[in-house]
């Protein structure tokens, strides 16, 4: 029987393995140590590794992210947990003006190998200020990387790659998926003895011939459901492309898929205006215009702050039905 | 209630028809069975007989337009009936009722629903009729980038296509299902870039009729997909000419049938096909179909093309019946009265260009058949007789084009030898 573990445990395994591998890896953030993490991602790590490797911080994103950025400039590899990704807003100066730009500003002398991670997006009815989906904002900053895993397997492999990367990596986890389980082989089942997924490689999650549903994060799960409905109820074969990392972006895999299916929809939980899908739709039409048999469409969260009410929030976010309807409109 | 006349189903495969010409005007009285229009199907142009009696109130469709099956094309008022005030509403209703229901299932990938083209009907000698499409070159055609690219590669004229995409956009499937040249339906022609002519303003570019498109498509398919081989033989036509002269002279006295040379040729082909049944066959992918009966397709030239109606179960017909069948089919062809059934069931074709002074030629096989016989003219020629003298004789060339997947040279040669025997001893055909 292949081993199944949750998305949350997959990230913890990655942190545990990297702490063990490299003495410079330190996990910092609100409640990460003694409380085992607000979302229990760091469960048991403080007991195992102690105060030097897991550091509880005050509730002060500007303060502790700033501390992590400074530490990373001196060679530490900090993994900073935001209790909610939404509060990047408070640490925006530290993230964009310090972490992202320091190598450029120092003429290449100073690196900032920091990872900022935590629960992102809506779907948990925690209101507008706690439900941001910031990957389009993160991905728009030169000098940073931006990773959004859609499942436990990718989350573990990508987290290990993020920690070893010498650039600041913004690692956005889907709050809704923390408790979901996937098959993740244990290290002794793997040829290299570990699960490691280099950043910048998209992944075809489902092969298809008629339309490419391209997505990142939890929207990939939405697309897989939409693809099932399209096949079973409409006889349409949809390919699902999981972008996995938005910066660096694997354009080749995306373009190859669309060149094969001739139709594309980008699906994401973020807001529509200046979203990730806008960038990808641009790339598709600019580079493979002659392969398109239909306009490239997008599915996003409705263009308003996240709604508190659970039933309303459920329809504000992209659903499989909406993806199916959009697909039918161009197939 | 006024009666709505709809686009009729005049062929088993048609999904839409082009109204080539109205033969009645608004205000004319029509009787049931009276021809009111010429309709171009995917196979031929046919007359359409009115199903109702009354007065033509409105001709809904302009000549040259292609409309789906069962969509309203005209309105007939019954005797003493007033024109209804809500006529447009009635027509719209009938249109809506005839529109096919939206399909719940999408066809499997790659089998995009076939869209046909609106080929303008034959130009009427009167004023040129408006067609639904703007002339190529000055109309904005809505097509996807991919559709445009494929159309460019294959030489498909996008202005001849209907789009099945959203808002009528031409998409990949529409172009892929259009034969090169842009006609509707039928088999897909290999995607070779078409060689297009260049022409100036003084040259005329005439849109092809459905029949011309079918001819183009089938013969291109035949010449490119069937491995043809060609045999020619010269026969002594003297005995046949003598025999025919006797027969027709005695028939003239009794008022009997007048036989053409071609009647005898057809009889010889039928008899030879029975003697060599391997010829009377067709290639079917992984098998050869051997036909029990001989369906003799006769190539008949008409004004705007060529048709090959069929004499069915020809082996059971006497020379007289064959002669009458040919006259009947030729008459129907000239008057555009051939029905789809007249085209069904051919197993071998005869093409005779003797009347045009052609000595010999190699015909293209009429697919999916395996052989076509090409007959040249009978002419006086010097021949060496059995005494070694050169004398004047009457000679005729008979050619055979065979599908080498089905027929081999020796088989075809014995078929021709049988034909020679019958033509040179014509009395054998009557026993």
Short mmCIF file of C-alpha atoms in Angstrom, two decimals, chain B residues 149-299:
data_model
loop_
_atom_site.label_atom_id
_atom_site.label_comp_id
_atom_site.label_asym_id
_atom_site.label_seq_id
_atom_site.Cartn_x
_atom_site.Cartn_y
_atom_site.Cartn_z
CA UNK B 149 -3.53 28.62 -40.67
CA UNK B 150 -4.97 25.25 -41.70
CA UNK B 151 -7.09 26.86 -44.42
CA UNK B 152 -3.96 28.52 -45.75
CA UNK B 153 -2.05 25.23 -45.80
CA UNK B 154 -4.82 23.34 -47.53
CA UNK B 155 -6.00 26.03 -49.86
CA UNK B 156 -9.49 26.13 -48.39
CA UNK B 157 -11.38 29.33 -49.09
CA UNK B 158 -12.73 30.45 -45.72
CA UNK B 159 -15.45 32.49 -47.38
CA UNK B 160 -17.04 29.24 -48.52
CA UNK B 161 -17.37 27.84 -44.99
CA UNK B 162 -19.93 28.13 -42.23
CA UNK B 163 -18.51 28.40 -38.75
CA UNK B 164 -19.63 26.03 -36.03
CA UNK B 165 -17.84 27.95 -33.29
CA UNK B 166 -19.32 30.53 -30.95
CA UNK B 167 -20.95 33.37 -32.89
CA UNK B 168 -20.39 31.53 -36.16
CA UNK B 169 -16.62 31.54 -35.84
CA UNK B 170 -14.93 29.14 -38.23
CA UNK B 171 -12.87 26.74 -36.13
CA UNK B 172 -10.38 24.00 -36.90
CA UNK B 173 -12.98 21.26 -37.35
CA UNK B 174 -14.86 23.29 -39.98
CA UNK B 175 -11.74 23.65 -42.11
CA UNK B 176 -10.63 20.06 -41.63
CA UNK B 177 -14.03 18.80 -42.70
CA UNK B 178 -14.07 20.96 -45.80
CA UNK B 179 -12.63 19.32 -48.88
CA UNK B 180 -9.95 21.31 -50.66
CA UNK B 181 -11.79 23.84 -52.74
CA UNK B 182 -14.30 24.29 -49.96
CA UNK B 183 -17.18 21.96 -50.82
CA UNK B 184 -19.24 20.24 -48.22
CA UNK B 185 -19.35 16.77 -46.81
CA UNK B 186 -17.71 13.73 -48.28
CA UNK B 187 -14.36 12.26 -47.55
CA UNK B 188 -11.47 14.32 -46.31
CA UNK B 189 -9.03 15.12 -49.04
CA UNK B 190 -5.38 14.70 -48.23
CA UNK B 191 -3.94 17.88 -46.82
CA UNK B 192 -1.78 18.97 -49.69
CA UNK B 193 -1.43 22.65 -50.33
CA UNK B 194 -3.73 23.47 -53.23
CA UNK B 195 -2.15 25.14 -56.22
CA UNK B 196 -4.27 28.23 -56.77
CA UNK B 197 -4.48 30.09 -60.03
CA UNK B 198 -3.63 33.75 -60.27
CA UNK B 199 -6.18 35.81 -62.16
CA UNK B 200 -7.02 39.38 -62.97
CA UNK B 201 -10.16 41.49 -63.03
CA UNK B 202 -10.97 40.45 -66.62
CA UNK B 203 -11.04 36.78 -65.63
CA UNK B 204 -14.21 35.22 -64.28
CA UNK B 205 -14.25 33.25 -61.06
CA UNK B 206 -17.38 31.08 -61.03
CA UNK B 207 -18.44 29.46 -57.78
CA UNK B 208 -18.71 25.70 -58.15
CA UNK B 209 -22.02 23.87 -57.99
CA UNK B 210 -22.56 21.01 -55.57
CA UNK B 211 -22.19 18.61 -58.49
CA UNK B 212 -18.87 20.15 -59.58
CA UNK B 213 -17.62 19.85 -56.01
CA UNK B 214 -18.62 16.20 -55.80
CA UNK B 215 -16.93 15.48 -59.14
CA UNK B 216 -13.78 17.26 -57.96
CA UNK B 217 -13.73 15.46 -54.68
CA UNK B 218 -14.49 11.94 -55.90
CA UNK B 219 -12.18 12.01 -58.89
CA UNK B 220 -9.34 13.54 -56.90
CA UNK B 221 -9.82 10.80 -54.33
CA UNK B 222 -9.92 8.16 -57.08
CA UNK B 223 -6.85 9.38 -58.94
CA UNK B 224 -4.83 9.83 -55.75
CA UNK B 225 -5.98 6.83 -53.74
CA UNK B 226 -6.61 4.10 -56.30
CA UNK B 227 -3.60 2.48 -58.01
CA UNK B 228 -4.85 2.66 -61.59
CA UNK B 229 -3.49 0.53 -64.40
CA UNK B 230 -4.55 0.89 -68.01
CA UNK B 231 -5.06 -1.61 -70.83
CA UNK B 232 -6.00 -0.81 -74.42
CA UNK B 233 -7.12 -3.07 -77.21
CA UNK B 234 -8.30 -2.50 -80.76
CA UNK B 235 -11.32 -4.53 -81.87
CA UNK B 236 -12.85 -5.16 -85.26
CA UNK B 237 -16.10 -3.22 -85.18
CA UNK B 238 -17.17 -4.31 -88.66
CA UNK B 239 -19.39 -7.23 -87.62
CA UNK B 240 -21.08 -5.09 -84.95
CA UNK B 241 -21.85 -2.27 -87.37
CA UNK B 242 -23.26 -4.76 -89.87
CA UNK B 243 -25.32 -6.53 -87.21
CA UNK B 244 -26.71 -3.26 -85.85
CA UNK B 245 -27.60 -2.02 -89.35
CA UNK B 246 -29.60 -5.22 -89.99
CA UNK B 247 -31.37 -5.02 -86.68
CA UNK B 248 -32.28 -1.35 -86.96
CA UNK B 249 -33.39 -1.73 -90.59
CA UNK B 250 -35.83 -4.51 -89.68
CA UNK B 251 -36.98 -2.62 -86.60
CA UNK B 252 -37.59 0.52 -88.62
CA UNK B 253 -40.14 -1.40 -90.67
CA UNK B 254 -41.88 -2.78 -87.60
CA UNK B 255 -41.56 0.41 -85.53
CA UNK B 256 -39.29 -1.31 -83.03
CA UNK B 257 -36.44 0.06 -80.96
CA UNK B 258 -33.49 1.79 -82.61
CA UNK B 259 -30.26 0.49 -81.15
CA UNK B 260 -27.13 2.58 -80.64
CA UNK B 261 -23.63 1.16 -80.87
CA UNK B 262 -23.36 1.91 -77.18
CA UNK B 263 -26.28 -0.43 -76.35
CA UNK B 264 -24.23 -3.32 -77.69
CA UNK B 265 -21.08 -2.15 -75.93
CA UNK B 266 -23.00 -2.06 -72.61
CA UNK B 267 -24.34 -5.54 -73.22
CA UNK B 268 -20.79 -6.74 -73.96
CA UNK B 269 -19.50 -5.17 -70.73
CA UNK B 270 -22.26 -6.83 -68.70
CA UNK B 271 -21.65 -10.23 -70.27
CA UNK B 272 -17.87 -9.92 -69.85
CA UNK B 273 -18.31 -8.89 -66.19
CA UNK B 274 -20.37 -12.06 -65.66
CA UNK B 275 -17.73 -14.17 -67.38
CA UNK B 276 -14.95 -12.57 -65.32
CA UNK B 277 -16.64 -11.75 -61.96
CA UNK B 278 -13.36 -10.62 -60.35
CA UNK B 279 -13.84 -7.36 -62.24
CA UNK B 280 -17.25 -6.80 -60.68
CA UNK B 281 -15.84 -6.02 -57.23
CA UNK B 282 -14.65 -3.27 -54.91
CA UNK B 283 -11.80 -2.71 -52.45
CA UNK B 284 -13.06 -2.46 -48.86
CA UNK B 285 -10.02 -1.69 -46.73
CA UNK B 286 -9.18 -5.17 -45.50
CA UNK B 287 -11.38 -7.14 -47.87
CA UNK B 288 -12.64 -7.29 -51.41
CA UNK B 289 -16.38 -7.12 -51.95
CA UNK B 290 -17.53 -9.30 -54.84
CA UNK B 291 -20.89 -8.14 -56.16
CA UNK B 292 -23.51 -10.73 -56.97
CA UNK B 293 -25.23 -8.53 -59.50
CA UNK B 294 -23.89 -6.15 -62.15
CA UNK B 295 -24.81 -2.49 -61.56
CA UNK B 296 -23.79 -0.76 -64.74
CA UNK B 297 -22.95 2.92 -64.27
CA UNK B 298 -23.29 4.86 -67.50
CA UNK B 299 -21.32 8.10 -67.72
#
